[in-house]
Coordinates of C-alpha atoms and ligand atoms in Angstrom, one line a residue:
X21 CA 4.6 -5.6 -19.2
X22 CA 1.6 -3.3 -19.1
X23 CA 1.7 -1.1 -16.2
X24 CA -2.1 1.0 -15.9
X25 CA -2.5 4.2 -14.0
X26 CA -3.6 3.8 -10.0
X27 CA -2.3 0.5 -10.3
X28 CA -0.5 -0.3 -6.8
X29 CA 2.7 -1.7 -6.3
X30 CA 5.3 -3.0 -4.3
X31 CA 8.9 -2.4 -5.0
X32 CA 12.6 -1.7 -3.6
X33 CA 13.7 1.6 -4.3
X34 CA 17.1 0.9 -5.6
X35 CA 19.0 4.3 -7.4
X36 CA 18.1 7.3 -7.1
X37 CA 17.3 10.1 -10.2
X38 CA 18.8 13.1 -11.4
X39 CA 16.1 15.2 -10.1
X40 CA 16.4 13.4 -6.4
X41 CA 13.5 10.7 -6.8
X42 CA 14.1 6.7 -5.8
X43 CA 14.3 4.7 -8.7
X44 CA 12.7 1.1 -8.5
X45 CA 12.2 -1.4 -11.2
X46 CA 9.7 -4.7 -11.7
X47 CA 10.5 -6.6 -14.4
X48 CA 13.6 -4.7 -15.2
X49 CA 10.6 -1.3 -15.8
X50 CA 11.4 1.5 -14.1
X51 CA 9.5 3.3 -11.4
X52 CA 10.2 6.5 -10.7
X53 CA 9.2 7.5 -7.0
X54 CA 9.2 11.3 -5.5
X55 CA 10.2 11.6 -1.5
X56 CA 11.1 7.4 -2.2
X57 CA 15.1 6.9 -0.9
X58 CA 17.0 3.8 -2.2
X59 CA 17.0 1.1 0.1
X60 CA 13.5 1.7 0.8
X61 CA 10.7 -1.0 0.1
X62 CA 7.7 0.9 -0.9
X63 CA 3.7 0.1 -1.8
X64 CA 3.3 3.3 -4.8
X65 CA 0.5 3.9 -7.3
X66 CA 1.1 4.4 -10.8
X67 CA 0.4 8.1 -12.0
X68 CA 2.1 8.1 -15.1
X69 CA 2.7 5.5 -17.2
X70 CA 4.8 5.6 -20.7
X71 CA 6.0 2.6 -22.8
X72 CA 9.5 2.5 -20.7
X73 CA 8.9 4.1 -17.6
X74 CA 6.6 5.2 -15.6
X75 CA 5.9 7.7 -12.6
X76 CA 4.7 6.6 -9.4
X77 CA 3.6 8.4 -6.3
X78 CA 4.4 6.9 -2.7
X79 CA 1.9 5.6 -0.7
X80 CA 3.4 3.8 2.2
X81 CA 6.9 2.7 3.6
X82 CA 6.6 -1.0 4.0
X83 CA 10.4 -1.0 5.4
X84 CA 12.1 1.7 5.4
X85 CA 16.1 2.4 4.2
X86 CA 18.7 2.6 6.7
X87 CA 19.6 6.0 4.9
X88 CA 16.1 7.4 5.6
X89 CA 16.0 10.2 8.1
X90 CA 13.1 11.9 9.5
X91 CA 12.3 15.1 7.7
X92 CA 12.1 18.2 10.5
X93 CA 10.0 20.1 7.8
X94 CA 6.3 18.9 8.0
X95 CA 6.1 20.0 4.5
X96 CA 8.9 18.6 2.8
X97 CA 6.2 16.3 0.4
X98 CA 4.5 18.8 -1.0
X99 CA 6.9 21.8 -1.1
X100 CA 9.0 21.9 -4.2
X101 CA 12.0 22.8 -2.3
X102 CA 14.0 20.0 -1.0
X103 CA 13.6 16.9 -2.9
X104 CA 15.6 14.7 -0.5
X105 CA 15.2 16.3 2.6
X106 CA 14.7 12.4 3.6
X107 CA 18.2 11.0 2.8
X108 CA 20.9 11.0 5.8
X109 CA 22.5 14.2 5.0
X110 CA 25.9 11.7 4.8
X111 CA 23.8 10.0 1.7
X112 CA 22.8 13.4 0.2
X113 CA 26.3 14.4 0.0
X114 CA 27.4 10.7 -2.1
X115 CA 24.6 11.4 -4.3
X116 CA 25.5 14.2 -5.1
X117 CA 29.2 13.5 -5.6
X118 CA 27.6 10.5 -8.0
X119 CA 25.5 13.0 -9.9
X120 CA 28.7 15.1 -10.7
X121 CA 30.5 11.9 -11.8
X122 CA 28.0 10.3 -13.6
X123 CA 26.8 13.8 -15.9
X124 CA 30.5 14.0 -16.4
X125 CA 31.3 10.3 -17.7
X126 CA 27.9 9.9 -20.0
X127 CA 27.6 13.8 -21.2
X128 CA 31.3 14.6 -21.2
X129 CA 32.5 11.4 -22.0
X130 CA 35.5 11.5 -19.5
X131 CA 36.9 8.3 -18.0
X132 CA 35.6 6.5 -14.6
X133 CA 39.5 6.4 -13.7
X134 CA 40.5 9.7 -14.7
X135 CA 37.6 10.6 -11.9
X136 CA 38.1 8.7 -9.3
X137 CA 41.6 10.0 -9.7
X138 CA 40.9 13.7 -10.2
X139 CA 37.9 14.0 -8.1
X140 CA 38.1 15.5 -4.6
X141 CA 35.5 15.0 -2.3
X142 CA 32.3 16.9 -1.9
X143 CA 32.4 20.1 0.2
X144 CA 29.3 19.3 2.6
X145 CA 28.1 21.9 5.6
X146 CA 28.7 21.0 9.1
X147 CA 25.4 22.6 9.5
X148 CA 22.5 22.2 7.0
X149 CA 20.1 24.3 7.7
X150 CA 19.0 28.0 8.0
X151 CA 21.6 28.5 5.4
X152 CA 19.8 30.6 3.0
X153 CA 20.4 34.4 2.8
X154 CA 17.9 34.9 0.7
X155 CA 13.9 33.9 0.1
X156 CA 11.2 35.1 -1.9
X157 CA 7.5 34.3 -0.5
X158 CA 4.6 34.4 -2.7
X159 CA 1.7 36.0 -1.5
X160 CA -2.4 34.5 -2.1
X161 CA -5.1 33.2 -0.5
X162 CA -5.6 29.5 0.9
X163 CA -8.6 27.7 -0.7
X164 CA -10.8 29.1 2.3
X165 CA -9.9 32.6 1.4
X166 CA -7.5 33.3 4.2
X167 CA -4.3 35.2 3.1
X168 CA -0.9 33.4 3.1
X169 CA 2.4 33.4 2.4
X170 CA 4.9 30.6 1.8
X171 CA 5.9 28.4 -1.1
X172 CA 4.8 26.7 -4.4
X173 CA 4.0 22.8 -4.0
X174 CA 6.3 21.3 -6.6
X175 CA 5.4 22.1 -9.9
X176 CA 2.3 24.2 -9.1
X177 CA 1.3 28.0 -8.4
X178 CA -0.8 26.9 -5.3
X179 CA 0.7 28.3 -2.0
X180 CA 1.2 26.0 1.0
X181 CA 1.1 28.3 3.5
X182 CA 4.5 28.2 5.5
X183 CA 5.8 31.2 6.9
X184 CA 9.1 29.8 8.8
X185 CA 11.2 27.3 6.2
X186 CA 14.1 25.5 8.2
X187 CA 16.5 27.0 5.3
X188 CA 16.0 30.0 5.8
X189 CA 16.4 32.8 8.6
X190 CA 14.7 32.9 11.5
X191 CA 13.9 36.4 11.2
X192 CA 11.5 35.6 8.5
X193 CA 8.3 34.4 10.7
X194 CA 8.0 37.7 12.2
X195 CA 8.5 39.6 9.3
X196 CA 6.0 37.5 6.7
X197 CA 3.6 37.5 9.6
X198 CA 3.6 41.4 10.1
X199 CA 3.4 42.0 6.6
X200 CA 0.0 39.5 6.5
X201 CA -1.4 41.2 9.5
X202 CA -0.8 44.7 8.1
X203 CA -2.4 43.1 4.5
X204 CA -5.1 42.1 6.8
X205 CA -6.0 44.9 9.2
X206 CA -5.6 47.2 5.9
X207 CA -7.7 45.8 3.4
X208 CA -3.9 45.2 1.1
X209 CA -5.1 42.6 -1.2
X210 CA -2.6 39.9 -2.9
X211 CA -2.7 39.6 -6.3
X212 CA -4.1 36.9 -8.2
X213 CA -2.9 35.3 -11.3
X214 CA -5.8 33.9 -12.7
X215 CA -7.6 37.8 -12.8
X216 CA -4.5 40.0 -12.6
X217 CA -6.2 42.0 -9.7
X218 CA -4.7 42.5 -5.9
X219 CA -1.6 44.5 -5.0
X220 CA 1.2 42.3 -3.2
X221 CA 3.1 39.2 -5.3
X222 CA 5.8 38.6 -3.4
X223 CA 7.8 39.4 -0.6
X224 CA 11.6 38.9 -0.8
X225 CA 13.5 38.7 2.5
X226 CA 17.6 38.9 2.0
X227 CA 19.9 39.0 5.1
X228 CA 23.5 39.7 4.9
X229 CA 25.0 36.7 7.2
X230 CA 27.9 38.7 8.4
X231 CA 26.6 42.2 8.6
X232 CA 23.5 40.8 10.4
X233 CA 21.6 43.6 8.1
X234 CA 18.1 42.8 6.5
X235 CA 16.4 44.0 3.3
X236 CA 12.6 43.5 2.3
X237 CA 11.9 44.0 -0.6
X238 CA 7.9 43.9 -1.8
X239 CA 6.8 43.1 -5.2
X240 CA 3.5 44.8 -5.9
X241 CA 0.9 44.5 -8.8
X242 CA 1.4 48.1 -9.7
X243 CA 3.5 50.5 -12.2
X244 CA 5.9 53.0 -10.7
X245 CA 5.2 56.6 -11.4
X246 CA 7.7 58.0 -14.5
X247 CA 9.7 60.1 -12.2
X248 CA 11.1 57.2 -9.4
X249 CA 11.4 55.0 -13.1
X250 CA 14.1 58.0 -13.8
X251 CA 15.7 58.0 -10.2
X252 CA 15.9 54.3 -10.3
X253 CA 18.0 54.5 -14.0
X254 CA 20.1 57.1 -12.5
X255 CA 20.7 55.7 -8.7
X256 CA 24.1 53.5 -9.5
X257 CA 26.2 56.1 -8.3
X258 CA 24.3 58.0 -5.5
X259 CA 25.1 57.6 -2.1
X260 CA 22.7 56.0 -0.5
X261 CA 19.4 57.9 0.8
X262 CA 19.6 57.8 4.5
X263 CA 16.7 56.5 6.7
X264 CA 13.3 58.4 6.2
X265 CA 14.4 60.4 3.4
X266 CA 13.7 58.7 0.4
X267 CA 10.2 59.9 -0.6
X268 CA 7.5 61.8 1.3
X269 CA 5.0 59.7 3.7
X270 CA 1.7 61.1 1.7
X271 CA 3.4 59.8 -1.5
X272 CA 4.1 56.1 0.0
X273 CA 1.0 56.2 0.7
X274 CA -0.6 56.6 -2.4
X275 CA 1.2 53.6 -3.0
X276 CA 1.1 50.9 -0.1
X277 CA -2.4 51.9 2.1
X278 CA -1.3 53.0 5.4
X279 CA 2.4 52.2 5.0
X280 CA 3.4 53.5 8.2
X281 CA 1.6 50.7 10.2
X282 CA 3.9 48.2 8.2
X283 CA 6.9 50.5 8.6
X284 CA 6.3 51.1 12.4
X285 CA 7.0 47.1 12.9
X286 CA 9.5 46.7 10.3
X287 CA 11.9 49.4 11.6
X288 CA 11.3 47.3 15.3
X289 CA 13.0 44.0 13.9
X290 CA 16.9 43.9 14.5
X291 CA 19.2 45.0 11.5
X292 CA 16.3 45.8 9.3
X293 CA 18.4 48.3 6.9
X294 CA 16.2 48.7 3.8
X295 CA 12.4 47.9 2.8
X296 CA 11.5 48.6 -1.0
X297 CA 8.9 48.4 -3.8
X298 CA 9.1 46.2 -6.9
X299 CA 7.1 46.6 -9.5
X300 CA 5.8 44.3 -11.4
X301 CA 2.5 44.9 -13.4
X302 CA 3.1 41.8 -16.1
X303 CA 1.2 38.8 -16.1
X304 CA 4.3 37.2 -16.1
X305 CA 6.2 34.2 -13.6
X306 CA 9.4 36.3 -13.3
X307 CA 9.2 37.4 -10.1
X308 CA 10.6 41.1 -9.9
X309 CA 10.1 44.1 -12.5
X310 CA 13.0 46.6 -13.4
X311 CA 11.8 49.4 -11.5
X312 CA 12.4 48.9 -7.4
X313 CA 12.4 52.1 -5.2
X314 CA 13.5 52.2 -1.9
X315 CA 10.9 53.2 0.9
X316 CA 12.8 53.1 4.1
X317 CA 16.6 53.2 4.5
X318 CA 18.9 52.2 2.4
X319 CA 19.4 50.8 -1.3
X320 CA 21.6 48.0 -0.4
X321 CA 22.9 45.8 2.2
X322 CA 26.4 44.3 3.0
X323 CA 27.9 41.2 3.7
X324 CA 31.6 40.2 3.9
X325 CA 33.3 37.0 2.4
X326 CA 36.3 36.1 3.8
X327 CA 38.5 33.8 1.3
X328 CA 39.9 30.5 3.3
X329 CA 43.0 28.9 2.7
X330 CA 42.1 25.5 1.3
X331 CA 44.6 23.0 2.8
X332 CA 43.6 19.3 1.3
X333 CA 40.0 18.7 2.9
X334 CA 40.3 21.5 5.3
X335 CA 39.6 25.4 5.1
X336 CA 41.4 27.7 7.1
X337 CA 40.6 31.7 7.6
X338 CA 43.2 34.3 6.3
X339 CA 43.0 37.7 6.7
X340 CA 41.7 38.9 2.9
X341 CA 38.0 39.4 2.7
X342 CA 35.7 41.6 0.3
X343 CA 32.5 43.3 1.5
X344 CA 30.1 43.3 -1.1
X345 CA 26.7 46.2 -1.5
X346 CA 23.9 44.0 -2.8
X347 CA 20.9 45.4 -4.1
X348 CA 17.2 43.7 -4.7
X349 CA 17.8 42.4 -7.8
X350 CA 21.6 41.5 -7.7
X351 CA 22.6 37.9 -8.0
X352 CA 24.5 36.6 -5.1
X353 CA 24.6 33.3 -3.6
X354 CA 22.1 32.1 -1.6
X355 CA 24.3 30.1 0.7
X356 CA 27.3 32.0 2.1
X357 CA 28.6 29.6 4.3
X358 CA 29.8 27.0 1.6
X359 CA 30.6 30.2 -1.1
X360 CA 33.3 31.4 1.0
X361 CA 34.7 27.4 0.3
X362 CA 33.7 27.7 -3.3
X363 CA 34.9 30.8 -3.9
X364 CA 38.1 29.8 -2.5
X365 CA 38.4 26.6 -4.1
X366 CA 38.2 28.2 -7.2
X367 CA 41.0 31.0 -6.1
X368 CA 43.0 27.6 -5.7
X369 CA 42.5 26.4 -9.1
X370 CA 43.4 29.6 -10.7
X371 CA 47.0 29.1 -9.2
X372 CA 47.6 32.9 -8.9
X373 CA 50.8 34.7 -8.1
X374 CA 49.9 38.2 -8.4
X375 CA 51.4 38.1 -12.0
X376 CA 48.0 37.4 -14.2
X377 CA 45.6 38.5 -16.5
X378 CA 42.5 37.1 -15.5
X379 CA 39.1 37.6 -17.1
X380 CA 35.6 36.4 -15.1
X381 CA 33.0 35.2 -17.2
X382 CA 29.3 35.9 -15.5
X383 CA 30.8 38.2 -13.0
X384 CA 27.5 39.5 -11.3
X385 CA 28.3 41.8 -9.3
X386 CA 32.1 41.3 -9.4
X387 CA 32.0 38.5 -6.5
X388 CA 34.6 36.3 -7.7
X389 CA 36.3 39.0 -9.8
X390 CA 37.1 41.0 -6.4
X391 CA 38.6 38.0 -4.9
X392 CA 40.6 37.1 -8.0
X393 CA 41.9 41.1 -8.1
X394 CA 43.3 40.3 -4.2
X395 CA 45.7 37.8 -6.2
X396 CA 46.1 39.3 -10.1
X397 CA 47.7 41.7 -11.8
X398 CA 44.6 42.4 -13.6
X399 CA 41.0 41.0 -13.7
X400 CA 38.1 41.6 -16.2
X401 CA 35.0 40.9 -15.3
X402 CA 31.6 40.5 -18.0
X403 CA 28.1 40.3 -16.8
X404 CA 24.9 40.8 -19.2
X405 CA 23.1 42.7 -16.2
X406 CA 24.0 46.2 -16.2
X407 CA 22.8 46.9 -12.9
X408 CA 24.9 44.2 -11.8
X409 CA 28.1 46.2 -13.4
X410 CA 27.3 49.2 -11.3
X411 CA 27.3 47.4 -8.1
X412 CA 30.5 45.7 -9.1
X413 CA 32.5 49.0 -9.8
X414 CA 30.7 49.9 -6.5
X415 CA 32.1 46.8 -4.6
X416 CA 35.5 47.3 -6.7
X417 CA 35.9 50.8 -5.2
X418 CA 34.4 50.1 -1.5
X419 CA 37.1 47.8 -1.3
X420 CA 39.9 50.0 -2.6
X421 CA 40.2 47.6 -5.4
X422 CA 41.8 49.3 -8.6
X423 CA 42.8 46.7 -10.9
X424 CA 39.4 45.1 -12.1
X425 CA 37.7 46.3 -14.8
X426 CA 34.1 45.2 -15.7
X427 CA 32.3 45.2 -19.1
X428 CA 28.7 45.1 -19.6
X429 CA 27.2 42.3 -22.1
X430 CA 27.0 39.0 -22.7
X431 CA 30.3 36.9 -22.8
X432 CA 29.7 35.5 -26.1
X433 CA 29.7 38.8 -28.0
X434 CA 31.9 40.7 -25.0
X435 CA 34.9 38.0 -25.3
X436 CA 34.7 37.6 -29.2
X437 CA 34.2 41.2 -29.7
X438 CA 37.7 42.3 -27.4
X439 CA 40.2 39.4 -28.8
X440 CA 39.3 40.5 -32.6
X441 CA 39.4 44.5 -31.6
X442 CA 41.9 44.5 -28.9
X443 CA 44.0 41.2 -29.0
X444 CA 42.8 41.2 -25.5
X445 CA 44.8 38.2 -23.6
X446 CA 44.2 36.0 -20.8
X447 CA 46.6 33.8 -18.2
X448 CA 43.5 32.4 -16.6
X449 CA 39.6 32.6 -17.8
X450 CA 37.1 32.1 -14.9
X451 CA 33.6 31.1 -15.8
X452 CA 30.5 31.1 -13.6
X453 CA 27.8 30.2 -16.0
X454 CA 24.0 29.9 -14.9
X455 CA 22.6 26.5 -15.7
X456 CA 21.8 26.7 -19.6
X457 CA 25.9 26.7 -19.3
X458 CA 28.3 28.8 -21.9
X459 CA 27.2 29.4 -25.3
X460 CA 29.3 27.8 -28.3
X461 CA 30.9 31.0 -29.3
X462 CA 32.1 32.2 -25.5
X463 CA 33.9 28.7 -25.5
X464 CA 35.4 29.2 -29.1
X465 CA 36.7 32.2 -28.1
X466 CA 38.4 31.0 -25.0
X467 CA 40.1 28.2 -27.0
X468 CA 41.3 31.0 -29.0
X469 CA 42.7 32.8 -26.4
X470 CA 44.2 29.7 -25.3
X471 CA 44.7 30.8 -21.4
X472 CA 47.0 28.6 -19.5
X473 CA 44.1 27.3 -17.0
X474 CA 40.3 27.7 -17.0
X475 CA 38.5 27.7 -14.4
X476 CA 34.6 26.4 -14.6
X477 CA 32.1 27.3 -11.4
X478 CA 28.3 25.4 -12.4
X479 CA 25.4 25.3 -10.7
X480 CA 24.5 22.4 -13.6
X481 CA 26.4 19.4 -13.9
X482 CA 25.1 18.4 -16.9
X483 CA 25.7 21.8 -19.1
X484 CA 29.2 21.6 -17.3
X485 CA 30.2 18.3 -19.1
X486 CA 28.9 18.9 -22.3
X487 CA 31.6 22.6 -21.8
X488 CA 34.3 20.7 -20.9
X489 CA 33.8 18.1 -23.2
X490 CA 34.3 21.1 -25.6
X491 CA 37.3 22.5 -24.3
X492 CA 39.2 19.2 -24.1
X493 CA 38.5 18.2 -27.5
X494 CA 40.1 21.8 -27.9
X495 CA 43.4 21.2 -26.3
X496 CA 42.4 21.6 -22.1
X497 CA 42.8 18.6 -19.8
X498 CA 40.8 18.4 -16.8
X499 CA 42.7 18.5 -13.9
X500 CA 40.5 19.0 -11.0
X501 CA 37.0 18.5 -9.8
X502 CA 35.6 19.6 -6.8
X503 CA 31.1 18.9 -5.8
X504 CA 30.2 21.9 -3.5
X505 CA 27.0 21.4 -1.2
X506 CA 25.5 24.7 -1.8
X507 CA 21.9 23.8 -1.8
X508 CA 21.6 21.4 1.4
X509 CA 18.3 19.5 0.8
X510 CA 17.7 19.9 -2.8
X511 CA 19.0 17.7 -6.2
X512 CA 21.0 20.6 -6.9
X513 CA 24.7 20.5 -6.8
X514 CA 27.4 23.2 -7.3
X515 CA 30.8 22.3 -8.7
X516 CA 34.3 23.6 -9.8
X517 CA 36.8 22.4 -12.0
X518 CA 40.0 23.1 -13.2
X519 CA 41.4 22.7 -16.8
X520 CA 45.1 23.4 -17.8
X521 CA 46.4 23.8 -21.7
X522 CA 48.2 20.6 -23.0
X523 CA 51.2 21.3 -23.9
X524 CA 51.7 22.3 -27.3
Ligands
SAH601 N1 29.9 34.8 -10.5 C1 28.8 35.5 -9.9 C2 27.5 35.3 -10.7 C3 27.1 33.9 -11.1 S1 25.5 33.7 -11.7 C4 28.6 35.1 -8.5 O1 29.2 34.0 -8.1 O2 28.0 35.8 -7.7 C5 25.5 33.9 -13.4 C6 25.5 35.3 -13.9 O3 25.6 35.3 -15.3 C7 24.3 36.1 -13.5 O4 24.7 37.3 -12.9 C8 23.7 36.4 -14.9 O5 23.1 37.7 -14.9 C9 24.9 36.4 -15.8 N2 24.6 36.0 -17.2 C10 23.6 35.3 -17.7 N3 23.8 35.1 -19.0 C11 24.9 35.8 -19.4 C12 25.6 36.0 -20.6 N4 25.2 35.5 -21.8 N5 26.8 36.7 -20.6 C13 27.2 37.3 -19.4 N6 26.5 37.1 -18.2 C14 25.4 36.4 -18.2

């Protein structure tokens, strides 16, 4: 068949892809349709078309799927956050569960009954939305010229402007909004990335969930001078600079024009703790620059995970919890609800009795590794970002934690580089990759070390099977699976595993 691009059609949406779009098919051709849910019966035009596939965009709902809910966000469409905002939240969470399964039966080649067997069911939220701690707001100009805030529409740099997104806080509104009507009553200009002119990027917004403190943290179109470079290098250790102190008002003013109006409304909202400059002067689409300097209050903010005693399906509070210091450019999870069940789901799996060595593979700032020390004789914790080491000896010592000991580098040269110098041995070997997964030589290493269990956090489910595929072919069975809905709304899917050494 010869499908032609604009060309309408009508077809049932019947799967649904990797990336969250409904998957229909005429003629036994597929049809891939974005914001489309299976079950759906749906009139699309044709944007894309290839010689086995094609891409289609939605034009009306003819019937629609008993699983199709009405999306609360007026922009879910064009926003490239939540791809299946309209799937029953009950349907999000099989699809996801499916995702997991299916990546780990075609990439990792492990058997549909060995799953269903394995496989526990998905950790969902009882409540999924305003869950994110953490968003970063790019900052333009609408086609009309007006200056806005909000998000990129799915694969694009243009801004819809959208100042209150139902995943994050709600403190947000107020604060994006007084930062536009400071950019607008002072002439602050947002920088462009066509020209590279115009000050303000981004705005970052964090809240720490338990603490209730707040940190904004503004990326500006500028280089710091060399001295605050230094002070940032040498902060790590130094308390942190109490409110006001940091740097005199004439010299933030040289920086941000007429700071103090921002600051005067800033200060007003409840638990604002820390406001700061990025700097980012690269025509670049990372968001943040190494330099960030703190302009009012403090360096970091808190927030507390309590671990839960998982009990089959259910969690239950105990008394341990960590309180973490996170910093502007410190990884932490976005979703702290469900990472107090993750977290603790993967505590679980390491089967710990206070006896273990225990090294944490892409420790960050020592998250997991903190939890594991609660429960370990010893715990080792790697991470490539060295600012992330410094705020996990911070955390370690905040918490009065002395038996974790962290190592700056990547885990492929770290691990390799410790078990040929040092023997070095583990009991259990957590890893918490991001989504390219572990490189080949991290995984060698482990098989080398042959630890009685691994455990395997992944934001990817794909780069996860093709690991484990790895490590079983290397003597590991896997023993447990476990979907966590970290990412309420989106394709994305967290999950944990455990794998335990075959007997010799
Ligand atoms: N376990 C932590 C962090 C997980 S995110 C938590 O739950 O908070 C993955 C981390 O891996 C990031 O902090 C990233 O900086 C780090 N990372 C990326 N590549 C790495 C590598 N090759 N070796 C070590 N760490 C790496």
């Amino acid at each position: 068949m010869n499908y032609q691009k604009n060309q309408l059609v009508t077809i049932k949406i019947e799967d649904i892809g990797a990336d969250g779009e409904g998957i229909g098919k005429i003629d036994g051709f597929p049809l891939f349709v974005k914001d489309a849910v299976p079950g759906d019966l749906v009139e699309v035009k044709i944007v894309k078309a290839k010689k086995n596939y094609a891409f289609a965009r939605l034009e009306k709902i003819l019937e629609p799927s008993p699983d199709r809910t009405d999306p609360p966000c007026p922009f879910h469409r064009q926003c490239g956050g939540c791809q299946i905002q309209a799937l029953s939240y009950e349907k999000q969470l099989a699809f996801k569960q499916q995702k997991v399964k299916n990546n780990l039966m075609r990439i990792g080649g492990f058997e549909e009954g060995l799953l269903d067997r394995i496989m526990e069911p998905i950790i969902g939220m009882e409540e999924p939305w305003r869950y994110r701690n953490k968003a970063q707001y790019p900052v333009g100009y609408s086609k009309e010229g007006e200056l806005i805030t909000g998000f990129y529409a799915g694969r694009t740099h243009s801004i819809i402007a959208n100042t209150d997104c139902l995943l994050g806080v709600t403190e947000n509104k107020e604060i994006l909004e007084s930062i536009l009507s400071y950019m607008r009553e002072n002439g602050v200009t947002a920088y462009d990335e066509k020209t590279g002119k115009g000050l303000i990027r981004h705005v970052l917004v964090r809240k720490g969930f338990t603490s209730g403190q707040i940190m904004v943290c503004l990326v500006v179109n500028a280089r710091p001078e060399q001295k605050n470079r230094i002070a940032v290098q040498e902060k790590s250790d130094v308390p942190a600079r109490k409110k006001n102190n940091g740097i005199p008002a004439q010299e933030k003013m040289n920086r941000l024009p007429a700071w103090e109006k921002l600051s005067e409304v800033l200060e007003k909202i409840p638990g604002m703790t820390s406001v700061s400059l990025n700097y980012n002067w690269e025509n670049t689409n990372v968001i943040m620059g190494d330099v960030t300097e703190v302009i009012w209050g403090e360096d970091t903010i808190k927030d507390t995970i309590h671990l839960l005693e998982v009990r089959g399906n259910d969690f239950y509070p105990t008394d341990t919890e960590v309180t973490y210091a996170i910093s502007a450019r410190s990884f932490y999870q976005v979703n702290p609800v469900q990472t107090e069940k993750l977290y603790s789901t993967a505590l679980a799996y390491a089967g710990l009795t206070g006896e273990e060595t225990v090294w944490d593979l892409y420790c960050g700032i020592g998250t997991i590794s903190l939890f594991l020390a609660k429960r370990a004789k010893k715990v080792y914790g790697v991470e490539v970002i060295e600012q992330a080491i410094l705020d996990a000896r911070k955390n370690a010592r905040e918490n009065q934690i002395e038996n974790a000991e962290f190592f700056v580098g990547k885990a492929e040269e770290v691990l390799p580089a410790e078990y040929e110098k040092n023997g070095i041995y583990a009991d259990v070997i957590v890893v918490d990759p991001p989504r390219k997964g572990c490189d080949e030589m991290c995984l060698n290493t482990i098989l080398k070390m042959a630890p009685k269990r691994v455990v395997y956090v992944s934001c990817d489910s794909a780069t996860l099977a093709r690991d484990l595929r790895i490590l079983c072919e290397g003597g590991y069975e896997l023993k447990r699976v476990r979907a966590c809905d970290q990412f309420c709304h989106s394709s994305h899917v967290e999950t944990v595993c455990l794998l335990s050494r075959k007997a010799q």
